[in-house]
Amino acid sequence: MVHIGPWSNYPPPRHLLQSGIVPPNVAIVDDEEPVRKALKRLLVASGFEVESYASGKEFLATNHQPPDCVVLDLHMPGMSGLQVLEELRASHRQLPTVVITAYDDRRGAGAVSRCRCERLPAQAAGRAGALNSISASMAQARSPTPKR
Amino acid sequence: MVALGYYLAARVGFAFTLQPHPISTLWPPNAMLLAVLLLAPTRAWWWLLAAALPGHLLAELQSGVPAAMVLGWYLSNCCEALIGASLMRAFAPAPFRLDSLRNVGVFLACGALAAPLLSSFIDAALVRLIGWGEAATGTWCRTRVYSNTLAALTVAPLILTWSNVDLSQLRRVRVARAAEAAALFIGLLAVSFVVFGLPAVNANAMPALFYAPLPFLLWAAVRLGPAGTASALAAMAVMTIWGGVHGLGPFSGQPPEETAREMQLFLSAVAVPMLLLAVVLDQGARVERDAFEQRQQLTHLSRVATLGELSGGIAHELNQPLTAILSNAQAARQFIANKTGDPALLAEILEDIIVADQRASEVIRRLHAMFKRGETQFEKLDVNVIVQDVLGIVQGDLVTRSVAVVAQLGAGLPQVYGDRVELQQVVLNLVMNACEAMAATASEERRVTISTATVAGAVQITVSDRGSGFTSDQHARLFEPFYTTKPRGLGLGLSISRAIVLTHGGRVWCAPRAGGGRPSISRCRPKNDRDR
């Protein structure tokens, strides 16, 4: 898949489609159905291909083409977002990730930075916040410094 | 106002005078003056005494007594109020209240005994000096002491206790209570009238009749507090003396001095124990009320502290719907801007926004009730709804702690009679304890089970966890206040929970389970079987 970026200026879908650019693929992992649905709508409206998953287990179990970016809720029952990150790291499938932190939570901040994620506090999860974080995480993933 | 009060009190005093005897059976002005001084700050005393002078002059000059004697009486009456008030102020803090046994003792010793006694000597000396009247000094003193003591026992407590009553609260008195007070006073007046207000059949025949008003006075002492008792005593005194003055009732048919003295002794002997009884009972009730109030405050504080610990999870619970609302709204805007938003999709988005908003307000509603410090309100409740509300509050925190929750809610449970918020607090405490007990448990193993069921006609809520359980010492001390196994715990949660369950007529206990499990079981019994 070819990325043409940066995406920080949110090209509208019509322009994307006309220009023949393949839209970036985003996976949403969130246990809360209303939030999952709403984020999916927002990202679709902003021109992304979106797959959504109700739990970390479901996401990891799906045998899919790796998404260009994962939007991951940390606060989930069963397998938490942090566990998903650790799992991805352990299996060398590290992906550009935006983690949705539930509130001003310092727990797991270390793990989040280890995995080179963008943090998106839930209260800032509006369009600008989400899109900025997604493009930042993808830009970071493309940068040559650390190993993938 | 003081002058008017003094004047009216003096008129009452004249009305209660047995002619031709110059001293009234009950002389209220002095007692009224005493009560007014006790309620006022000391620096205002001189003004208040001066204000009584016009009332005194107006009342006394109508009675044809020489002016010198009128002024002399003014002096001795003021002396009496001053002596009583100063002595009492020395022994009890201002403003004086008839609300403790000690204060009543001070009042009886200083206001009702010492003040009339000491001022009577002054009075007698003035009478002798001015040369008015012909009674012997001893008799004069004695009659005046009796009269003023009785007034101090009936009039002063009336003013002192009623000044202590919050009139705005009086307006909110329940109908049943007002009806009770009315029945009491009607009964007391009727009995007093029969005993003291009808012509005497035979003066010495029925001493038992004197005891007829006693049940009503005891009733007042037990149920209506000091103010009600003082009012009942005053009402009975008025009836008795009115009968005596008009030659009616068991005290009549003797020389006026005898009649007056017997009435005074009788009424004083009744008033003292009744006042003491009323104040002692009131004191006990107040201590109980204070303890109840403190327990309520502690319960509320503990609840708020628990909610504080949950703040992170609660913020999450509130952020979820807010995130959904924001993302949905912005998605809709974007769809419209892209011209890809068909009406069906937009309607669906709006519907989701509405649902998310309702969820946010539900979170706030649940929390508001828990944070609020309200009166305990008993109502019929569905235990399952209580459990679900609590789970709604703790859900966010449970996820953070990686604790899974299993709710096994029984169907067709009888309703329980209780306070919603307090029962929620109990369940919340038990769930939080269960979570904290599993801090050392592997995260996949952490599970809280809440079940509700009917056991022997009572509703039982069981909260069990997979923690390490207790030692027998911990188990024995579990519900003690300030006993905690947590590093930062206060040790109040379970003791408060137990107090709440006890006031609901239930019991709470902990059953250790073989295999290390630790169910804390709270069981609440419905108040009556009709609720089923």
XYZ file of C-alpha atoms in Angstrom:
680
model
C 0.000 0.000 0.000
C 1.305 3.414 -0.902
C 0.978 6.308 1.464
C 1.034 9.795 0.245
C 1.210 12.235 3.075
C 1.380 14.071 5.239
C -2.256 13.769 6.125
C -2.374 16.623 8.574
C -4.426 18.742 6.178
C -7.193 16.095 5.918
C -7.813 15.813 2.172
C -11.511 15.381 1.550
C -12.623 12.002 0.185
C -13.829 13.337 -3.130
C -10.388 14.749 -3.823
C -8.833 11.494 -2.614
C -10.951 9.359 -4.847
C -10.478 11.587 -7.874
C -6.728 11.584 -7.402
C -6.709 7.770 -7.277
C -4.937 7.708 -3.904
C -5.676 4.612 -1.865
C -7.210 5.833 1.397
C -5.328 4.856 4.562
C -6.723 1.919 6.475
C -7.520 2.419 10.158
C -8.523 -0.205 12.739
C -10.596 0.897 15.731
C -10.414 -1.274 18.840
C -12.913 -0.164 21.486
C -15.242 -2.170 23.704
C -17.866 0.568 23.823
C -20.211 0.118 20.912
C -21.484 3.724 20.718
C -17.954 5.122 20.767
C -16.744 2.564 18.241
C -19.593 3.400 15.923
C -19.144 7.141 16.261
C -15.372 7.038 15.677
C -15.864 4.840 12.677
C -18.342 7.306 11.188
C -16.016 10.204 11.866
C -13.050 8.506 10.210
C -15.092 7.265 7.272
C -16.439 10.779 6.753
C -12.852 12.016 6.813
C -11.813 9.606 4.072
C -10.366 6.576 5.821
C -11.029 2.905 5.283
C -12.153 1.706 8.698
C -12.466 -1.679 10.356
C -13.675 -1.837 13.939
C -13.197 -4.460 16.635
C -14.999 -4.848 19.970
C -12.020 -6.269 21.859
C -8.278 -6.701 21.724
C -8.692 -10.448 21.349
C -10.928 -9.989 18.315
C -8.452 -7.590 16.732
C -5.442 -9.848 17.289
C -7.302 -12.944 16.169
C -8.382 -11.482 12.839
C -6.070 -12.536 10.080
C -6.028 -9.264 8.208
C -3.807 -7.079 6.174
C -2.107 -4.965 8.880
C -3.876 -1.581 9.085
C -1.968 1.616 8.520
C -2.959 2.797 11.962
C -4.712 1.420 15.040
C -6.965 3.552 17.203
C -6.884 1.664 20.498
C -8.880 2.182 23.693
C -6.722 1.470 26.730
C -9.628 1.028 29.119
C -11.201 -2.275 28.111
C -12.401 -5.243 30.106
C -10.748 -8.600 29.588
C -7.702 -7.658 27.538
C -6.741 -4.049 28.138
C -5.272 -1.801 25.469
C -1.869 -2.086 27.086
C -1.980 -5.844 26.812
C -2.839 -5.484 23.128
C 0.208 -3.234 22.653
C 2.489 -5.671 24.463
C 1.118 -8.518 22.405
C 1.770 -6.655 19.141
C 5.285 -5.780 20.241
C 6.044 -9.333 21.289
C 4.930 -10.683 17.910
C 6.891 -7.960 16.030
C 3.727 -6.588 14.503
C 4.134 -3.103 15.879
C 1.791 -0.696 14.148
C 1.334 3.049 14.223
C -1.070 3.402 17.116
C -3.225 6.095 18.639
C -4.255 5.135 22.161
C -7.383 6.653 23.640
C -6.594 7.260 27.291
C -9.716 7.291 29.354
C -8.789 10.198 31.608
C -5.686 11.805 32.955
C -4.155 8.416 33.680
C -0.436 8.112 34.248
C -0.616 4.352 34.624
C 0.891 2.585 31.673
C 2.371 5.807 30.323
C 5.716 4.026 30.156
C 4.366 1.165 28.127
C 2.631 3.605 25.800
C 5.822 5.538 25.126
C 7.766 2.275 24.687
C 5.428 1.370 21.916
C 5.793 4.794 20.303
C 2.103 5.610 20.390
C 0.297 8.839 20.109
C -1.835 9.549 23.145
C -5.308 10.856 22.541
C -7.122 11.824 25.716
C -10.774 10.939 25.386
C -11.876 14.506 26.054
C -9.859 15.605 22.965
C -11.128 12.815 20.729
C -12.879 15.169 18.378
C -12.165 15.319 14.658
C -9.093 17.546 14.815
C -7.614 15.601 17.736
C -8.219 12.216 16.209
C -6.973 13.112 12.759
C -3.889 14.902 14.092
C -3.012 11.902 16.225
C -3.540 9.459 13.397
C -1.398 11.388 10.940
C 1.249 11.989 13.611
C 1.466 8.299 14.447
C 1.732 7.357 10.815
C 4.357 10.032 10.185
C 6.295 8.765 13.187
C 6.116 5.222 11.886
C 7.557 6.353 8.538
C 10.397 8.268 10.119
C 13.671 6.364 9.719
C 15.002 6.621 13.293
C 13.888 3.601 15.298
C 13.397 0.052 14.132
C 9.934 -0.929 12.983
C -42.996 45.669 75.158
C -41.573 44.990 78.593
C -43.819 47.675 80.040
C -46.887 46.242 78.352
C -45.987 42.716 79.413
C -45.409 43.845 82.951
C -48.709 45.709 83.008
C -50.671 42.737 81.702
C -48.856 40.376 84.064
C -49.750 42.680 86.938
C -53.402 42.704 85.875
C -53.343 38.897 85.904
C -51.756 39.078 89.341
C -54.585 41.317 90.605
C -57.129 38.967 89.141
C -55.615 36.198 91.196
C -55.719 38.124 94.432
C -57.932 36.829 97.180
C -59.547 39.985 98.596
C -58.907 41.549 101.048
C -55.492 39.957 101.160
C -53.005 42.354 99.476
C -50.766 39.666 97.988
C -51.766 37.720 94.932
C -51.778 33.936 94.890
C -49.705 34.123 91.744
C -47.767 37.316 91.025
C -46.452 36.954 87.456
C -44.691 40.324 86.804
C -41.575 39.442 88.796
C -41.208 36.067 87.127
C -41.743 37.688 83.737
C -39.076 40.277 84.512
C -36.722 37.491 85.622
C -37.218 35.559 82.399
C -36.702 38.691 80.291
C -33.456 39.497 82.094
C -32.212 35.943 81.625
C -32.804 36.093 77.890
C -31.199 39.528 77.479
C -27.497 40.445 77.639
C -26.401 41.779 81.027
C -25.724 45.320 79.722
C -29.376 45.689 78.715
C -30.698 44.879 82.194
C -30.979 48.460 83.456
C -32.975 49.518 80.416
C -35.291 46.560 80.777
C -35.910 47.276 84.477
C -36.532 50.944 83.688
C -38.925 49.934 80.940
C -40.972 47.987 83.471
C -41.586 51.108 85.573
C -44.408 52.602 83.457
C -46.167 49.251 83.473
C -45.765 48.974 87.211
C -47.030 52.489 87.884
C -49.977 52.111 85.556
C -51.033 48.838 87.145
C -50.431 49.685 90.794
C -51.741 53.249 90.892
C -55.159 51.958 89.841
C -55.301 49.870 92.994
C -55.315 52.772 95.423
C -52.052 51.954 97.145
C -49.960 54.937 98.381
C -47.420 56.115 95.831
C -44.489 55.503 98.170
C -45.508 51.871 98.574
C -45.936 51.498 94.799
C -42.354 52.690 94.269
C -41.186 50.464 97.109
C -42.747 47.463 95.455
C -41.169 48.420 92.181
C -37.821 48.387 93.945
C -38.363 45.035 95.618
C -39.720 43.450 92.434
C -36.716 44.665 90.473
C -34.463 43.394 93.241
C -36.014 39.974 92.993
C -35.501 39.738 89.229
C -31.967 41.113 89.577
C -31.001 38.728 92.381
C -32.370 35.737 90.520
C -30.868 36.691 87.176
C -27.420 37.555 88.576
C -27.190 34.356 90.597
C -28.226 32.266 87.618
C -25.869 34.083 85.277
C -23.061 33.278 87.708
C -23.817 29.567 87.515
C -24.999 29.130 83.924
C -23.839 30.705 80.643
C -25.959 33.340 78.895
C -28.444 33.111 77.289
C -30.036 30.922 79.896
C -31.886 27.879 78.612
C -34.002 25.393 80.508
C -32.510 22.484 78.608
C -30.334 20.570 81.032
C -30.812 19.119 84.478
C -28.087 21.402 85.787
C -29.759 24.540 84.451
C -33.109 23.528 85.929
C -31.360 22.969 89.256
C -29.796 26.426 89.052
C -33.174 27.874 88.122
C -34.980 26.213 91.011
C -32.338 27.139 93.582
C -31.669 30.713 92.457
C -34.717 31.915 90.539
C -37.490 30.082 92.351
C -36.112 29.949 95.891
C -33.275 32.367 96.680
C -34.580 35.366 94.736
C -38.115 35.437 96.203
C -36.764 34.731 99.677
C -34.104 37.453 99.707
C -36.264 40.056 98.012
C -39.078 39.387 100.451
C -36.946 40.675 103.303
C -36.339 43.863 101.338
C -40.033 44.040 100.592
C -41.015 43.540 104.215
C -38.500 46.135 105.333
C -39.928 48.647 102.838
C -43.475 47.916 103.976
C -42.431 48.466 107.562
C -40.531 51.658 106.636
C -43.395 53.152 104.723
C -45.804 51.918 107.315
C -48.420 50.478 105.009
C -50.435 47.403 105.885
C -50.642 45.803 109.242
C -49.548 42.185 108.705
C -46.667 40.851 110.770
C -43.313 40.816 108.977
C -43.019 37.009 109.168
C -46.415 36.340 107.650
C -45.825 39.003 105.027
C -42.538 37.454 103.980
C -43.941 33.958 103.878
C -46.960 34.849 101.754
C -44.856 36.835 99.341
C -42.270 34.032 98.983
C -44.952 31.474 98.204
C -46.602 33.735 95.676
C -43.404 34.628 93.842
C -41.998 31.107 93.944
C -45.129 29.773 92.323
C -44.950 32.522 89.698
C -41.293 31.713 89.049
C -42.207 28.048 88.647
C -45.054 28.611 86.212
C -44.471 31.873 84.339
C -40.687 31.971 83.940
C -40.361 28.430 82.499
C -43.196 29.282 80.108
C -41.247 32.238 78.692
C -37.837 30.564 78.855
C -38.914 27.375 77.099
C -41.020 29.060 74.430
C -38.237 31.515 73.615
C -36.202 28.422 72.768
C -38.767 27.035 70.337
C -38.191 27.676 66.656
C -41.527 29.090 65.484
C -40.863 28.321 61.819
C -40.406 24.684 62.785
C -43.629 24.808 64.733
C -45.490 25.576 61.533
C -44.218 22.361 59.985
C -45.455 20.184 62.852
C -47.335 17.155 61.611
C -51.110 17.119 61.951
C -51.060 14.067 64.202
C -48.736 15.819 66.617
C -50.799 18.991 66.679
C -53.911 16.889 67.283
C -52.171 15.127 70.149
C -51.225 18.432 71.766
C -54.762 19.723 71.307
C -56.258 16.566 72.843
C -53.865 16.842 75.754
C -54.744 20.446 76.535
C -58.464 19.931 76.122
C -58.272 16.926 78.426
C -56.157 18.776 80.957
C -58.447 21.804 80.990
C -61.549 19.629 81.263
C -60.157 17.605 84.143
C -58.819 20.722 85.860
C -62.201 22.362 85.503
C -63.990 19.390 87.022
C -61.511 19.140 89.888
C -60.794 22.785 90.629
C -63.534 24.777 88.911
C -66.757 23.196 90.233
C -68.238 24.008 93.618
C -66.606 21.819 96.255
C -68.784 18.921 97.288
C -66.838 18.189 100.362
C -63.469 19.839 100.807
C -61.774 16.922 102.496
C -63.547 14.049 100.819
C -61.537 13.330 97.736
C -57.779 13.924 97.975
C -57.442 11.481 95.081
C -59.022 14.134 92.854
C -55.832 16.187 93.105
C -54.074 13.518 91.122
C -56.548 13.639 88.244
C -54.568 16.186 86.141
C -51.318 14.313 86.785
C -51.606 11.878 83.839
C -52.004 14.829 81.477
C -48.962 16.572 82.920
C -46.914 13.377 82.586
C -48.195 13.017 79.045
C -47.003 16.548 78.294
C -43.605 15.872 79.875
C -43.087 12.692 77.886
C -44.412 13.828 74.529
C -44.335 17.612 74.263
C -41.003 18.565 75.837
C -40.272 21.385 78.278
C -42.304 24.009 76.407
C -45.405 21.800 76.348
C -44.970 20.898 80.011
C -44.516 24.509 81.072
C -47.656 25.417 79.128
C -49.628 22.577 80.710
C -48.455 23.599 84.192
C -49.422 27.211 83.552
C -52.838 26.132 82.271
C -53.449 24.022 85.343
C -52.253 26.805 87.673
C -54.631 29.270 86.027
C -57.562 26.860 86.411
C -56.727 26.086 90.033
C -56.269 29.672 91.120
C -59.256 30.880 89.144
C -61.344 28.276 90.997
C -59.859 29.305 94.333
C -60.419 33.006 93.751
C -64.053 32.391 92.842
C -64.670 30.173 95.832
C -64.798 26.994 93.828
C -62.889 23.727 94.001
C -61.371 21.810 96.893
C -59.286 24.716 98.205
C -62.212 27.036 98.906
C -64.134 27.337 102.086
C -61.181 28.449 104.185
C -59.709 31.828 105.123
C -58.158 33.483 102.054
C -54.557 33.106 103.313
C -55.119 29.401 103.878
C -56.692 28.894 100.458
C -53.881 30.800 98.752
C -51.147 28.971 100.614
C -52.575 25.540 99.962
C -52.956 26.260 96.258
C -49.413 27.621 96.118
C -47.948 24.610 97.883
C -49.952 22.182 95.760
C -48.994 23.811 92.460
C -45.331 24.222 93.400
C -45.117 20.601 94.492
C -46.514 19.512 91.121
C -44.477 21.942 89.005
C -40.983 21.067 90.265
C -40.965 17.321 89.472
C -42.797 17.851 86.176
C -40.257 20.429 84.961
C -37.370 18.202 85.989
C -38.904 15.190 84.277
C -39.594 17.077 81.047
C -36.066 18.462 80.870
C -34.430 15.097 81.627
C -36.484 13.391 78.922
C -35.753 16.204 76.482
C -32.041 16.003 77.237
C -32.040 12.271 76.527
C -33.928 12.740 73.271
C -31.484 15.473 72.223
C -28.457 13.274 72.881
C -30.085 10.579 70.778
C -30.846 13.072 68.002
C -27.260 14.338 68.008
C -25.897 10.798 67.807
C -28.238 10.065 64.908
C -27.188 13.270 63.162
C -23.511 12.395 63.587
C -24.058 8.919 62.227
C -25.777 10.447 59.207
C -22.840 12.780 58.626
C -20.355 9.944 58.928
C -22.366 7.807 56.536
C -22.414 10.620 54.006
C -18.698 11.349 54.393
C -17.793 7.715 53.937
C -19.986 7.547 50.843
C -18.378 10.629 49.318
C -14.903 9.271 50.119
C -15.723 6.010 48.338
C -17.012 7.917 45.311
C -13.786 9.949 45.375
C -11.807 6.737 45.013
C -13.956 5.916 42.016
C -13.466 9.284 40.340
C -11.262 7.910 37.568
C -13.768 5.259 36.589
C -16.609 7.749 36.871
C -14.784 10.189 34.571
C -14.452 7.343 32.093
C -18.159 6.530 32.355
C -18.961 10.139 31.567
C -16.336 10.507 28.828
C -17.636 7.570 26.841
C -20.974 9.129 25.875
C -19.345 12.555 25.455
C -16.817 11.116 23.008
C -19.602 9.385 21.140
C -21.643 12.598 20.940
C -18.712 14.691 19.696
C -17.540 12.142 17.122
C -21.070 11.580 15.843
C -21.762 15.286 15.505
C -18.500 15.945 13.688
C -19.026 12.930 11.442
C -22.472 14.238 10.522
C -21.036 17.658 9.740
C -18.381 16.068 7.575
C -20.923 13.897 5.753
C -22.977 16.982 4.997
C -19.876 18.879 3.809
C -18.936 15.925 1.576
C -22.522 15.802 0.327
C -22.504 12.109 1.204
C -24.896 12.400 4.139
C -28.200 10.855 3.149
C -31.123 11.578 5.483
C -31.354 8.004 6.784
C -27.697 8.033 7.906
C -28.041 11.475 9.476
C -31.174 10.376 11.328
C -29.309 7.344 12.650
C -26.455 9.551 13.836
C -28.847 11.923 15.573
C -30.549 8.978 17.253
C -27.181 7.760 18.552
C -26.388 11.244 19.858
C -29.658 11.261 21.771
C -28.985 7.829 23.278
C -25.455 8.827 24.313
C -26.738 12.016 25.883
C -29.321 10.075 27.871
C -26.604 7.759 29.064
C -24.511 10.701 30.288
C -27.420 12.157 32.196
C -28.114 8.726 33.706
C -24.546 8.642 35.049
C -25.031 12.086 36.534
C -28.411 11.183 38.050
C -26.978 8.124 39.796
C -24.040 10.089 41.135
C -26.063 13.065 42.241
C -28.202 10.927 44.524
C -25.112 9.351 46.043
C -23.289 12.652 46.607
C -26.260 14.490 48.025
C -26.685 14.591 51.750
C -30.393 14.036 52.133
C -32.755 12.829 54.775
C -33.148 9.085 55.036
C -36.244 8.228 53.016
C -37.748 4.790 53.308
C -39.629 3.520 50.288
C -40.335 0.228 48.572
C -37.365 -0.766 46.467
C -36.353 -3.383 43.958
C -33.033 -4.801 45.143
C -32.025 -5.686 41.586
C -32.331 -2.042 40.522
C -30.099 -1.067 43.433
C -27.463 -3.594 42.398
C -27.635 -2.447 38.774
C -27.273 1.209 39.741
C -24.201 0.392 41.816
C -22.691 -1.633 38.998
C -23.262 1.364 36.722
C -21.243 3.520 39.098
C -18.358 1.090 39.654
C -18.124 -0.284 36.133
C -15.370 2.045 34.969
C -13.306 1.332 38.058
C -13.774 -2.424 37.721
C -12.401 -2.306 34.177
C -9.382 -0.315 35.364
C -8.757 -2.926 38.053
C -9.255 -5.749 35.490
C -12.042 -7.154 37.614
C -14.790 -9.007 35.814
C -18.255 -8.745 37.304
C -20.963 -11.363 37.218
C -24.462 -10.358 38.284
C -26.853 -13.185 39.080
C -30.052 -11.317 39.759
C -32.948 -13.390 41.034
C -36.327 -12.998 39.375
C -39.532 -12.148 41.211
C -37.857 -10.862 44.377
C -40.103 -9.225 46.963
C -39.627 -5.490 47.263
C -37.723 -4.295 50.314
C -38.551 -1.271 52.397
C -35.502 0.925 52.682
C -33.490 4.004 51.789
C -32.258 3.723 48.215
C -29.011 5.622 48.636
C -28.031 3.906 51.885
C -28.621 0.433 50.463
C -26.624 1.407 47.369
C -23.853 2.505 49.685
C -23.841 -0.922 51.363
C -23.619 -2.756 48.036
C -20.979 -0.298 46.798
C -18.875 -0.878 49.928
C -19.094 -4.630 49.589
C -18.169 -4.533 45.895
C -15.230 -2.200 46.543
C -14.018 -4.416 49.378
C -14.293 -7.442 47.135
C -12.184 -5.681 44.469
C -9.560 -4.587 46.939
C -9.356 -8.095 48.365
C -8.258 -9.330 44.949
C -5.360 -6.916 44.442
C -2.953 -9.861 44.746
C -5.022 -12.162 42.567
C -3.933 -12.766 38.969
C -5.843 -10.390 36.706
C -7.563 -13.182 34.708
C -8.820 -14.625 37.997
C -10.313 -11.406 39.401
C -14.035 -11.758 39.466
C -16.791 -10.337 41.664
C -20.084 -12.167 41.752
C -23.183 -10.344 42.952
C -26.279 -12.407 43.390
C -29.718 -11.592 44.715
C -32.150 -14.225 45.923
C -35.032 -14.859 48.277
C -33.911 -16.877 51.295
C -36.562 -17.830 53.834
C -38.813 -14.958 52.797
C -36.058 -12.338 53.011
C -34.062 -10.802 50.228
C -30.391 -11.669 50.354
C -27.634 -9.968 48.434
C -24.395 -11.898 48.176
C -21.117 -10.372 47.046
C -18.303 -12.829 46.614
C -14.789 -12.511 45.294
C -11.806 -14.693 44.541
C -9.439 -13.042 46.976
C -7.279 -14.746 49.512
C -9.921 -14.768 52.267
C -9.421 -13.899 55.938
C -7.603 -15.163 58.943
C -9.921 -15.972 61.832
C -8.793 -12.805 63.652
C -9.620 -10.637 60.645
C -12.926 -12.406 60.331
C -13.812 -11.690 63.953
C -12.943 -7.999 63.715
C -14.283 -7.377 60.230
C -17.146 -5.080 61.207
C -15.337 -3.163 63.935
C -14.984 0.553 63.247
C -11.454 1.659 62.308
C -10.367 -1.916 61.720
C -8.802 -2.219 58.300
C -6.503 -4.548 56.423
C -5.831 -2.015 53.720
C -2.766 0.237 53.811
C -4.800 3.393 53.135
C -8.194 2.375 54.438
C -10.039 4.136 57.233
C -11.824 1.012 58.371
C -15.250 2.627 58.326
C -16.890 1.121 55.263
C -18.029 -2.161 56.739
C -18.970 -0.791 60.148
C -21.112 1.879 58.475
C -22.584 -0.736 56.151
C -23.517 -2.848 59.129
C -25.134 0.123 60.879
C -27.169 0.850 57.746
C -28.279 -2.763 57.370
C -29.240 -2.902 61.048
C -31.452 0.171 60.730
C -33.090 -1.620 57.812
C -33.914 -4.547 60.062
C -31.490 -6.825 58.285
C -28.141 -8.289 59.060
C -24.826 -8.463 57.301
C -22.274 -11.179 57.784
C -19.315 -12.759 56.172
C -19.165 -16.423 55.359
C -15.684 -17.806 54.756
C -15.737 -20.348 52.016
C -13.607 -23.435 51.628
C -11.053 -22.930 48.906
C -10.020 -19.392 49.742
C -13.016 -17.599 48.339
C -14.415 -14.832 50.405
C -18.023 -13.983 49.971
C -19.213 -11.021 51.981
C -22.896 -11.446 52.300
C -25.293 -8.691 53.031
C -28.789 -9.756 53.713
C -31.716 -7.400 53.970
C -35.022 -8.579 55.244
C -38.156 -6.860 53.959
C -39.910 -4.909 56.686
C -43.191 -6.704 56.321
C -44.545 -9.556 54.303
C -47.188 -7.450 52.639
C -44.443 -6.072 50.450
C -44.088 -9.354 48.676
